[in-house]
PDB file of C-alpha atoms and ligand atoms in Angstrom:
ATOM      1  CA  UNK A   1      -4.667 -26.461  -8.140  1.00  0.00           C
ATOM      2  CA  UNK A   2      -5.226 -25.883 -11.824  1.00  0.00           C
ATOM      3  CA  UNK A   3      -2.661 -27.232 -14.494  1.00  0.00           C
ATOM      4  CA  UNK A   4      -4.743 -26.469 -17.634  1.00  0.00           C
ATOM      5  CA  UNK A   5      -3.405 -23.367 -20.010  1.00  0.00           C
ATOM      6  CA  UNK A   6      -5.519 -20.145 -19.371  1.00  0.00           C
ATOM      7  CA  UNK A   7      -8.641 -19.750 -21.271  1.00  0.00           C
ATOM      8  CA  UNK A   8      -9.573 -16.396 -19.817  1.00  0.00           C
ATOM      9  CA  UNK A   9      -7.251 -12.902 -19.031  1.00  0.00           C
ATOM     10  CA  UNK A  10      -8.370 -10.413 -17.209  1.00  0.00           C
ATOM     11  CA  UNK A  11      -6.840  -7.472 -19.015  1.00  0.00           C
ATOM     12  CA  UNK A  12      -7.017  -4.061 -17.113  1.00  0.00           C
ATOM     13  CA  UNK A  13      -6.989  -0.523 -19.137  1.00  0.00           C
ATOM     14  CA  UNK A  14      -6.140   3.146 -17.839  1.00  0.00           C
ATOM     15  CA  UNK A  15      -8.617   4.913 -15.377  1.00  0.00           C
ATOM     16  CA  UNK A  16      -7.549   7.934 -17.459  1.00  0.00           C
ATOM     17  CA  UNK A  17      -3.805   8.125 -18.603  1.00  0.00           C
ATOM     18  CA  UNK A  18      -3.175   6.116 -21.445  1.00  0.00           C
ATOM     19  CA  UNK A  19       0.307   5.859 -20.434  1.00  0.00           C
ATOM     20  CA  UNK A  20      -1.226   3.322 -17.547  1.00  0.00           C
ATOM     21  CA  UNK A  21      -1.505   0.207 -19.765  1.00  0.00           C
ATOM     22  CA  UNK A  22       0.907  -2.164 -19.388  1.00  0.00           C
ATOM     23  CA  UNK A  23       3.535  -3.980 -21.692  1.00  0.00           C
ATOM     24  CA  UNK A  24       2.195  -7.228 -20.540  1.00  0.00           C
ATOM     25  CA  UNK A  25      -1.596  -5.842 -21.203  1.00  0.00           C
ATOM     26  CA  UNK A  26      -0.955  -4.810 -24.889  1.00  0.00           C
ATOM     27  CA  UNK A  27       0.941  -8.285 -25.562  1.00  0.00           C
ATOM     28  CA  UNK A  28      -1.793 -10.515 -23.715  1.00  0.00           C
ATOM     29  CA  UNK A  29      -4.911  -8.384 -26.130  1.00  0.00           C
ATOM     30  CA  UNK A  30      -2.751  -8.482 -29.548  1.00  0.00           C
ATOM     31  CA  UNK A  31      -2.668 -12.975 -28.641  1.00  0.00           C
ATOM     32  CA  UNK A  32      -6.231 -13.682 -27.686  1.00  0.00           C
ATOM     33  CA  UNK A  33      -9.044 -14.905 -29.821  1.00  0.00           C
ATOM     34  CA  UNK A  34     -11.408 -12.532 -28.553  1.00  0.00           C
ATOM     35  CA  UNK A  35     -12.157  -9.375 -26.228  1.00  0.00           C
ATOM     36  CA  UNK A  36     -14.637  -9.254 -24.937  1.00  0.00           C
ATOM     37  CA  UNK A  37     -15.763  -5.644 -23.860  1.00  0.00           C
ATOM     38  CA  UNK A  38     -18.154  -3.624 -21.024  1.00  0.00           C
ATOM     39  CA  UNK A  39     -18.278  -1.368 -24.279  1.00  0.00           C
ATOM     40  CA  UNK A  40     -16.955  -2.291 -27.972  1.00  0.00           C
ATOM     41  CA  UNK A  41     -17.095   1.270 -28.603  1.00  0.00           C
ATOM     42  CA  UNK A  42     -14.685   2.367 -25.376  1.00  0.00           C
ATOM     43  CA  UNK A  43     -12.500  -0.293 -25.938  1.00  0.00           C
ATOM     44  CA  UNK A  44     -12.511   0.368 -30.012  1.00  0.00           C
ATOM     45  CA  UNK A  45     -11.017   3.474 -29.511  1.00  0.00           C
ATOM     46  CA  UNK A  46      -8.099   2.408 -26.704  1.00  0.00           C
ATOM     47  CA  UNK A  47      -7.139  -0.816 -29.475  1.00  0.00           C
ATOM     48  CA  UNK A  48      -6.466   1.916 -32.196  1.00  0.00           C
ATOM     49  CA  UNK A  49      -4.659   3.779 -30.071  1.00  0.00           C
ATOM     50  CA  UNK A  50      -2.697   0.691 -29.464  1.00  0.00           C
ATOM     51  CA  UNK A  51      -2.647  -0.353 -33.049  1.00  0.00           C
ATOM     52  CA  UNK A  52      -4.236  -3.882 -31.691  1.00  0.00           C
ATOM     53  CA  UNK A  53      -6.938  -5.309 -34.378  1.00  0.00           C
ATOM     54  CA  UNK A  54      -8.626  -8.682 -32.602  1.00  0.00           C
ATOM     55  CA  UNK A  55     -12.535  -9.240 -32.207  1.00  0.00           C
ATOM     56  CA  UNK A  56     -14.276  -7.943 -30.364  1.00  0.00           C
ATOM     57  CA  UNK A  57     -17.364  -9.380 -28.340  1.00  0.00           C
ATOM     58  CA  UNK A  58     -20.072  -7.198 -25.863  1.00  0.00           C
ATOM     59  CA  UNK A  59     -19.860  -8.945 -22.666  1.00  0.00           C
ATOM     60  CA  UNK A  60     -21.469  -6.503 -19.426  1.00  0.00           C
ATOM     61  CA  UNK A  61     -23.636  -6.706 -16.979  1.00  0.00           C
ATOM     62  CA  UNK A  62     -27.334  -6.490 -19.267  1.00  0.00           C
ATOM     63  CA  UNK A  63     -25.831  -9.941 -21.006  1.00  0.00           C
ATOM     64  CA  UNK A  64     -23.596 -11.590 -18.685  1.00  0.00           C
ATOM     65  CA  UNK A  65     -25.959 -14.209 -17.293  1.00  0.00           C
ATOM     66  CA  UNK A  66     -26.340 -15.385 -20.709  1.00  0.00           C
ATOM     67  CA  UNK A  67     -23.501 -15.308 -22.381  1.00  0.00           C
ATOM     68  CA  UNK A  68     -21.269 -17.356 -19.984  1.00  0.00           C
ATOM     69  CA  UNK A  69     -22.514 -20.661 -20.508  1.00  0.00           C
ATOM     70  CA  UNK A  70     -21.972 -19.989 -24.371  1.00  0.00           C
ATOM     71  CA  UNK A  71     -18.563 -18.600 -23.762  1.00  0.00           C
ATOM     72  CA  UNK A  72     -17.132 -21.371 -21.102  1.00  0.00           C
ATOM     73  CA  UNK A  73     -18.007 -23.962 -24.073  1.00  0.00           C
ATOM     74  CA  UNK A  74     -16.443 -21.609 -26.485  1.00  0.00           C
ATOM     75  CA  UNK A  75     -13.239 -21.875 -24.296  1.00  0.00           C
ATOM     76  CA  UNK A  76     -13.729 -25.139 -23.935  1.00  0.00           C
ATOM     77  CA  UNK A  77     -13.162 -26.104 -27.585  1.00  0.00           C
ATOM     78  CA  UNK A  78      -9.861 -23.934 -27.109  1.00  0.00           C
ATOM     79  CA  UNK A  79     -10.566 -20.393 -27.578  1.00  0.00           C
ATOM     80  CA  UNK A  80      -8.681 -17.948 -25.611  1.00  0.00           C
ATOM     81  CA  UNK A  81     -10.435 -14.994 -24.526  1.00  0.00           C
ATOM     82  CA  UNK A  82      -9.448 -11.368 -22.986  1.00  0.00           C
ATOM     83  CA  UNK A  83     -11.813  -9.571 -20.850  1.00  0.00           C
ATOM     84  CA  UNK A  84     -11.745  -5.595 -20.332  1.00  0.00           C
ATOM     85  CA  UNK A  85     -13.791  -3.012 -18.892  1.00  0.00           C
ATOM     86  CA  UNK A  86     -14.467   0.558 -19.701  1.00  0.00           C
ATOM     87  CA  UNK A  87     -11.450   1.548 -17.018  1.00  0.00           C
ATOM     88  CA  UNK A  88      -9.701  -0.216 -14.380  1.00  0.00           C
ATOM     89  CA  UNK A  89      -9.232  -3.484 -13.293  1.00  0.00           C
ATOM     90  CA  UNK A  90     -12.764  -6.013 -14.882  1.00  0.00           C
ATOM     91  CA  UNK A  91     -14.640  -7.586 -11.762  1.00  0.00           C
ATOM     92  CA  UNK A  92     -13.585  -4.994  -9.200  1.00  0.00           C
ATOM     93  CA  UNK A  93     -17.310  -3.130  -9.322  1.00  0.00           C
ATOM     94  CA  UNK A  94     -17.372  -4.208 -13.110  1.00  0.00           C
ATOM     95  CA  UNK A  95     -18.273  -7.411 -14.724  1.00  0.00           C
ATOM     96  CA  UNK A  96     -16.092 -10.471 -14.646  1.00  0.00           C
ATOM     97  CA  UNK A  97     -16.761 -11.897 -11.728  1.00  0.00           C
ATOM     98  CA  UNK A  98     -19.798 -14.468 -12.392  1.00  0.00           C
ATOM     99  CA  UNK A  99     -17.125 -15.552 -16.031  1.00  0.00           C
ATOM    100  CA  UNK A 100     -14.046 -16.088 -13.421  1.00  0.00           C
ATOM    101  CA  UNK A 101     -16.268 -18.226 -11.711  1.00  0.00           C
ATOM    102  CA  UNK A 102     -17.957 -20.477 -14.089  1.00  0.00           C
ATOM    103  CA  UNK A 103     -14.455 -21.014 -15.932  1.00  0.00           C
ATOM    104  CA  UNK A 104     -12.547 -21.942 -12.969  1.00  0.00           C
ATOM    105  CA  UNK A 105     -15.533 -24.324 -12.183  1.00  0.00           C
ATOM    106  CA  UNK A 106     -15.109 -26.091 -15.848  1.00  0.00           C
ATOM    107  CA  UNK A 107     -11.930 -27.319 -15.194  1.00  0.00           C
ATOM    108  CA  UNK A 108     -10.318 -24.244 -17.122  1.00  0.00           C
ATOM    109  CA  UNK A 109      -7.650 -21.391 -15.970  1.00  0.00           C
ATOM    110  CA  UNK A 110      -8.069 -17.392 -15.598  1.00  0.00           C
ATOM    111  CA  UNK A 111      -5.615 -14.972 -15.224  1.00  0.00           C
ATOM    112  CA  UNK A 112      -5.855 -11.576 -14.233  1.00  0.00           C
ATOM    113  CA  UNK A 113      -3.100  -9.300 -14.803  1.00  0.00           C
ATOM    114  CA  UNK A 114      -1.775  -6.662 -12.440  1.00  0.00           C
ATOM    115  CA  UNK A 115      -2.767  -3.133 -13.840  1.00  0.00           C
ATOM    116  CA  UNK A 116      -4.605   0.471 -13.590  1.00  0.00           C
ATOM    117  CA  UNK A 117      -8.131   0.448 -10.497  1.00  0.00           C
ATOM    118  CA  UNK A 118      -9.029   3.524  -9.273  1.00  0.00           C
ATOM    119  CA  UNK A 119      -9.052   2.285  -5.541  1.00  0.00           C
ATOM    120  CA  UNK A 120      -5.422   1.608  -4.947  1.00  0.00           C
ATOM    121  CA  UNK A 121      -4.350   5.138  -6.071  1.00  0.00           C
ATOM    122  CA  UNK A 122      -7.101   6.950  -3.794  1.00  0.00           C
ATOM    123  CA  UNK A 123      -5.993   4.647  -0.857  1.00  0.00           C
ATOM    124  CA  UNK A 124      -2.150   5.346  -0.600  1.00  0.00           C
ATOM    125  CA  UNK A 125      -2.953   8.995  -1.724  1.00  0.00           C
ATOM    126  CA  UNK A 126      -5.333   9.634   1.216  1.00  0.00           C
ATOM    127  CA  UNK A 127      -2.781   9.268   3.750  1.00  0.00           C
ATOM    128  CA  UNK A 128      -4.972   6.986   6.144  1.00  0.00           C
ATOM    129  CA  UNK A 129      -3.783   3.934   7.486  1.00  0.00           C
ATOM    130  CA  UNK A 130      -4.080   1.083   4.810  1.00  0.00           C
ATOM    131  CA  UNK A 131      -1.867  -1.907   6.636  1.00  0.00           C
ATOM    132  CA  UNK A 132      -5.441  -3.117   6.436  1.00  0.00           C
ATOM    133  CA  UNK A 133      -8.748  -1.678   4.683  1.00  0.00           C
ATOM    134  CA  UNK A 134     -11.985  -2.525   3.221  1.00  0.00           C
ATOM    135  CA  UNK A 135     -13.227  -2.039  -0.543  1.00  0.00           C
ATOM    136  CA  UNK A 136     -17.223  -1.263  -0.058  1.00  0.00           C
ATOM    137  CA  UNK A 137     -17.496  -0.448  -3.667  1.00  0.00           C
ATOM    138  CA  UNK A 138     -20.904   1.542  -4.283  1.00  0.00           C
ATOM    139  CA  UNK A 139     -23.261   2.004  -1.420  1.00  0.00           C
ATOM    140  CA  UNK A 140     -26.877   1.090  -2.137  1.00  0.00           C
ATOM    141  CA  UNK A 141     -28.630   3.941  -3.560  1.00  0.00           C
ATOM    142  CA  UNK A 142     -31.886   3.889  -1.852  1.00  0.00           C
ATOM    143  CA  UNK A 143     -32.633   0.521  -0.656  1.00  0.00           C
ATOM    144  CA  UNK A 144     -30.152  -0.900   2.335  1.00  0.00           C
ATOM    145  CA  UNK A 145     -28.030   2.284   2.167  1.00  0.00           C
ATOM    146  CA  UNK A 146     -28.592   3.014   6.024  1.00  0.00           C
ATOM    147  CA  UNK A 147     -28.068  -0.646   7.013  1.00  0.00           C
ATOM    148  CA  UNK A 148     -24.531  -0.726   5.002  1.00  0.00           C
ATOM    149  CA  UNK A 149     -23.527   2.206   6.066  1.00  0.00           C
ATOM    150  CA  UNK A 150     -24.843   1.363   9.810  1.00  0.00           C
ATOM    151  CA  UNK A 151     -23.099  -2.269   9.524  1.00  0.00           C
ATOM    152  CA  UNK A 152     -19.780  -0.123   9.555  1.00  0.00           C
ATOM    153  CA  UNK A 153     -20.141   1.611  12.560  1.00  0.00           C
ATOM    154  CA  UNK A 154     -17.518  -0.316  14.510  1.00  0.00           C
ATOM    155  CA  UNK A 155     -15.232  -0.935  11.358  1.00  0.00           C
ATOM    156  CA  UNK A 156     -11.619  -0.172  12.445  1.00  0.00           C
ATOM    157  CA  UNK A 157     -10.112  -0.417   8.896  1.00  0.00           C
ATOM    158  CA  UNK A 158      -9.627   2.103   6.590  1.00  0.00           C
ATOM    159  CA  UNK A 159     -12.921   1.723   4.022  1.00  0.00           C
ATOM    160  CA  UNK A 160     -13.105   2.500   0.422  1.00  0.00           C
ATOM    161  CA  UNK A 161     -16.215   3.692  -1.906  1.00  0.00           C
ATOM    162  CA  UNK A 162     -16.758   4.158  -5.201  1.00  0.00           C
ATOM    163  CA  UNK A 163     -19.135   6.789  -5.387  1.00  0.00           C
ATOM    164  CA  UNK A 164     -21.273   8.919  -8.241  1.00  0.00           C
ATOM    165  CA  UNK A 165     -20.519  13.439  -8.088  1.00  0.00           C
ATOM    166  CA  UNK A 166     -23.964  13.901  -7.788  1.00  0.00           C
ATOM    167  CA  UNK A 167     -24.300  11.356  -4.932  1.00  0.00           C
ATOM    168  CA  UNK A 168     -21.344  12.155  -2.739  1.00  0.00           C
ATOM    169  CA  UNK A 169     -22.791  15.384  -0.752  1.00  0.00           C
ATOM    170  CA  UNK A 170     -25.489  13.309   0.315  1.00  0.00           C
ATOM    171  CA  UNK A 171     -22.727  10.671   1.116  1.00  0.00           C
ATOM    172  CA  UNK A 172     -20.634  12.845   3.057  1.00  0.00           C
ATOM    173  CA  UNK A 173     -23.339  14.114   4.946  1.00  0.00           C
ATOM    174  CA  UNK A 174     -24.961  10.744   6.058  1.00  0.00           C
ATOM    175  CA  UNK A 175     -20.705   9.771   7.490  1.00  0.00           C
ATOM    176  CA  UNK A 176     -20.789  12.589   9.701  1.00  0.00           C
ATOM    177  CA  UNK A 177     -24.208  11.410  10.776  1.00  0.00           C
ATOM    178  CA  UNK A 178     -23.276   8.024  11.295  1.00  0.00           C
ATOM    179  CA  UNK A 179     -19.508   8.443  12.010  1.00  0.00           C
ATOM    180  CA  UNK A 180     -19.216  11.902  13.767  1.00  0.00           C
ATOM    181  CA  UNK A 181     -18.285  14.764  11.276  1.00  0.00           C
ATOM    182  CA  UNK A 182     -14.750  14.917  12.948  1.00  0.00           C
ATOM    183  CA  UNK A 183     -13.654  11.604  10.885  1.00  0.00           C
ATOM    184  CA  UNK A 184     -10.809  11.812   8.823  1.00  0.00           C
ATOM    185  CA  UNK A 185     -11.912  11.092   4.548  1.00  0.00           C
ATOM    186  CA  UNK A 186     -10.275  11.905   1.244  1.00  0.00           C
ATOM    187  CA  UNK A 187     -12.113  12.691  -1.574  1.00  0.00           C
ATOM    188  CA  UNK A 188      -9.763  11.827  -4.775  1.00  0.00           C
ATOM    189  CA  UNK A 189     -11.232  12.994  -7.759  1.00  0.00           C
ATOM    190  CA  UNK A 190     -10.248  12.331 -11.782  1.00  0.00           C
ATOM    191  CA  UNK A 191      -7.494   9.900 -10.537  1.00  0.00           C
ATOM    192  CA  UNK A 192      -4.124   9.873 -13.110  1.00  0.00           C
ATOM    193  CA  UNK A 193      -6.154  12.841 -15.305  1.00  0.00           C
ATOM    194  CA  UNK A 194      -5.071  16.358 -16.369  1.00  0.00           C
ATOM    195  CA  UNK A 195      -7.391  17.589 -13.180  1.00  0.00           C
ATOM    196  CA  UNK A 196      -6.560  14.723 -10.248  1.00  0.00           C
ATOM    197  CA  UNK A 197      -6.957  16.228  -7.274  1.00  0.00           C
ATOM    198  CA  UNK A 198      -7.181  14.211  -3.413  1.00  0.00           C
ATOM    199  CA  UNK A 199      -9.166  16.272  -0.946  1.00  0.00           C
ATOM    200  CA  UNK A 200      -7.955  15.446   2.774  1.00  0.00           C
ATOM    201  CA  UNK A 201      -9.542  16.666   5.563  1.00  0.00           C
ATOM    202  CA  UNK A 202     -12.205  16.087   8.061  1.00  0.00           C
ATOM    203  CA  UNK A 203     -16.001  14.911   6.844  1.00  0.00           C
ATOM    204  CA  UNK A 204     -16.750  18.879   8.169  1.00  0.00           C
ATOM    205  CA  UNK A 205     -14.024  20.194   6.235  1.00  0.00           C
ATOM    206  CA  UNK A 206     -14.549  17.989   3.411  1.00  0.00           C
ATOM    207  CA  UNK A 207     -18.564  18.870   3.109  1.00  0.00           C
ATOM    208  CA  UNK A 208     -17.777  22.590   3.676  1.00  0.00           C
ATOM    209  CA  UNK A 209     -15.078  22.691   0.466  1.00  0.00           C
ATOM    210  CA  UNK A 210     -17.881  20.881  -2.062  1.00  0.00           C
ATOM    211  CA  UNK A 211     -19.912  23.304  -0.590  1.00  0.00           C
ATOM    212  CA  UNK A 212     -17.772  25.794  -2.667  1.00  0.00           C
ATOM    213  CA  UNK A 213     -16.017  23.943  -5.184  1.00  0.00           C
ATOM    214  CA  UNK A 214     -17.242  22.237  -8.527  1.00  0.00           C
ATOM    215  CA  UNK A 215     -18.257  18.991  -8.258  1.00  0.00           C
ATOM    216  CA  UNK A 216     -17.572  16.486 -11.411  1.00  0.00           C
ATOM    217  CA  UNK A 217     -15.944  13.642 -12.742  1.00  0.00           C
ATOM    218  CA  UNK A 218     -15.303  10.208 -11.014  1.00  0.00           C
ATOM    219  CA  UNK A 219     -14.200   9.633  -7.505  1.00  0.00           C
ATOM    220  CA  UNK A 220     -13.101   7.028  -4.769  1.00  0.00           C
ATOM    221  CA  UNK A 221     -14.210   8.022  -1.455  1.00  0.00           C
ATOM    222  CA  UNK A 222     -11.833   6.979   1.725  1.00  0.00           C
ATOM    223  CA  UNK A 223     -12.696   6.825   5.203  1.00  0.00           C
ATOM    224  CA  UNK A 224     -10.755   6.590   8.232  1.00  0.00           C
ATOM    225  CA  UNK A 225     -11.840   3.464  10.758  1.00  0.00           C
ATOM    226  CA  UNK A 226     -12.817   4.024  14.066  1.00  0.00           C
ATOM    227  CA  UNK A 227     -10.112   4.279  16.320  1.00  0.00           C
ATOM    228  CA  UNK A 228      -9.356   1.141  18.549  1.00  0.00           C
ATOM    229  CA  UNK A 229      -9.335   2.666  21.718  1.00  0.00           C
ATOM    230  CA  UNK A 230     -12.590   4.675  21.134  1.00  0.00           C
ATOM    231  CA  UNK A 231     -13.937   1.666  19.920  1.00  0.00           C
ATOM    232  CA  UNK A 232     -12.762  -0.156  23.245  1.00  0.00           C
ATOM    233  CA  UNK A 233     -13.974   3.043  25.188  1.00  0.00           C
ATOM    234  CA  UNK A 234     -17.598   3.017  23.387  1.00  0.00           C
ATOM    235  CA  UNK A 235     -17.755  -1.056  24.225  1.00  0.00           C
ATOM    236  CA  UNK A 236     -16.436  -0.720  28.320  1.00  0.00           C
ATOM    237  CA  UNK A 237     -19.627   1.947  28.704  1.00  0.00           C
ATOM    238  CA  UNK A 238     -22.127  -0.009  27.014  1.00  0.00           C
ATOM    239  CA  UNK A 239     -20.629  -3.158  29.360  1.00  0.00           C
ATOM    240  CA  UNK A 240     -21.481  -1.472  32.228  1.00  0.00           C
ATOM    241  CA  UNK A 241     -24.703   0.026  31.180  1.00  0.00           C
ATOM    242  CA  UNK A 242     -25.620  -3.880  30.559  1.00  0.00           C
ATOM    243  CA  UNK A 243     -24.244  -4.204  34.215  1.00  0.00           C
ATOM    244  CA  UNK A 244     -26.163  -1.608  35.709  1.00  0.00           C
ATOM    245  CA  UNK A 245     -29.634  -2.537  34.342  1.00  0.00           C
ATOM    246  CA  UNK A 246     -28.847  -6.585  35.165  1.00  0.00           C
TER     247      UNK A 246
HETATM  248  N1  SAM B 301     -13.056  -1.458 -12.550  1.00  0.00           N
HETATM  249  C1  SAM B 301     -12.773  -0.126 -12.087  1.00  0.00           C
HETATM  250  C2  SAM B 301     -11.550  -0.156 -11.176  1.00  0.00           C
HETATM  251  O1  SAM B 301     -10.775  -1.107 -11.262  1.00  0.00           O
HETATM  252  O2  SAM B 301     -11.350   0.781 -10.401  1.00  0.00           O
HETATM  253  C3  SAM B 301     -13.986   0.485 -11.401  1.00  0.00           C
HETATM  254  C4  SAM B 301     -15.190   0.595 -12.280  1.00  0.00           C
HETATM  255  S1  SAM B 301     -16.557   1.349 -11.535  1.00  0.00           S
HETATM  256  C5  SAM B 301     -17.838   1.019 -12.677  1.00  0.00           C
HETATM  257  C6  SAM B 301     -16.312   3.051 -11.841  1.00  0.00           C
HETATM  258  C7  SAM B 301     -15.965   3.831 -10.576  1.00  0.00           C
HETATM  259  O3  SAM B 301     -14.571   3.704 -10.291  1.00  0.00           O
HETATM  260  C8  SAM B 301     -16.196   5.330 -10.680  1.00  0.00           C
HETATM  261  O4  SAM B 301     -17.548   5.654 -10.415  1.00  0.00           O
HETATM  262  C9  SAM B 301     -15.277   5.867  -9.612  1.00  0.00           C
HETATM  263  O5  SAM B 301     -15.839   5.686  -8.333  1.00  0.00           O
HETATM  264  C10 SAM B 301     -14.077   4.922  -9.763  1.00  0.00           C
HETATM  265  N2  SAM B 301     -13.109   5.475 -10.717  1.00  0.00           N
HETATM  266  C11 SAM B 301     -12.816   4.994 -11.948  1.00  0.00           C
HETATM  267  N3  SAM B 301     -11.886   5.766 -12.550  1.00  0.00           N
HETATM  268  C12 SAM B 301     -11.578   6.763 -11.671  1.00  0.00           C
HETATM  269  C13 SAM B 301     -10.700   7.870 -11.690  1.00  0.00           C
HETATM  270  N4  SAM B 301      -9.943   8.123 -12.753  1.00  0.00           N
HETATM  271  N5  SAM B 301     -10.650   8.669 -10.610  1.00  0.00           N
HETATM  272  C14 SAM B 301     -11.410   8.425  -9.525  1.00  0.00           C
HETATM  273  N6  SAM B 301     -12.268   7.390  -9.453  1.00  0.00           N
HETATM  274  C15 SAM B 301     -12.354   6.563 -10.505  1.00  0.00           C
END
């Protein structure tokens, strides 16, 4: 239980439309001390759009070790600080999270406001099940790819990825490997921009429309979970193989 006022917001900004930032958002960056930024430039450009003039401070992942220490005893001595991200939500596959931590572990409060991430979007839009799911973020790129992607095998939840255009071929190709190319995905592409669009389909279907369509922009990747019964199905045979070599 913390009592102590907040020292740290987690602010989050559009994935695209402008329109996405909140009331609360634009009040809690026009009060703090300082924002601190993934990119002063990005962020420059959204606070004159927003007519908000406050410092601004470089805080991502190539400084982050560093600069908490100095920050936590900046917010110690009563400065209030917002952090932001290029787009979306700061910590979920962004910075933030080691800050949250050490802050909370001073003595001193964080608050992250509800707002604009690119999974939630993809997730209801996909159709799939989402009662429960499972936010993978970005696979591995080379090393422990196949072991994440093999550790979901029996994963009955609806999973999420962030993925790259240039990686998600190879992606959807290495699912229908692993998961059987039957498995029901949705690509969503450019989420809340001029050109969203949320592929549905099988990973066959899926792999044969990039096949033929362009490509580009940013994307959330979401995966069906293995069906409970198959899953049940898959564990009686391999019971009674166990059985029948005992
Ligand atoms: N913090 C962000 C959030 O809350 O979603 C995520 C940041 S992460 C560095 C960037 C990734 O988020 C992209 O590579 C893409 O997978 C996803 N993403 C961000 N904006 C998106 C959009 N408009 N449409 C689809 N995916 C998006």
């Amino acid at each position: 239980m913390s009592e102590s006022p907040i020292s740290l917001f987690l602010v989050p900004t559009p994935i695209g439309n402008l329109k996405d930032i909140t009331l609360r958002a634009i009040e809690t960056l026009k009060s703090v001390d300082v924002i601190l930024a993934e990119d002063t430039r990005t962020t420059g450009i959204l606070l004159k759009h927003l007519e908000i003039s406050r410092p601004l401070q470089s805080y991502h992942i190539f400084n982050e070790h560093k600069a908490v220490e100095k920050l936590v005893d900046r917010m110690k001595n009563g400065e209030v600080f917002a952090l932001v991200s290029d787009a979306g939500t700061p910590a979920i596959s962004d910075p933030g999270f080691l800050l949250v931590r050490e802050v909370l572990a001073s003595g001193l409060d964080v608050q992250c406001l509800p707002g604009p991430t690119a999974f939630v979007p993809a997730l209801v839009n996909s159709g799939l099940p989402n009662d429960r799911f499972v936010f993978e973020g970005f696979l591995p790129h080379k090393k422990g790819r196949k072991t994440r992607i093999d550790s979901l095998m029996l994963e009955t939840r609806t999973m999420i990825f962030y993925e790259s255009p240039h990686r998600l071929m190879k992606t959807l190709e290495q699912f229908a490997e692993a998961f059987g190319e039957e498995r029901q995905a949705c690509v969503s592409r450019e989420l809340t921009k001029l050109h969203e669009e949320n592929v549905r389909g099988t990973l066959k279907e899926l792999i044969e429309y990039y096949q033929n369509n362009p490509l580009k922009g940013e994307i959330v990747l979401i995966l069906a979970g293995a069906n409970e019964k198959l899953k049940e199905k898959d564990q009686e045979k391999e019971w009674k193989k166990e059985k029948k070599y005992k």
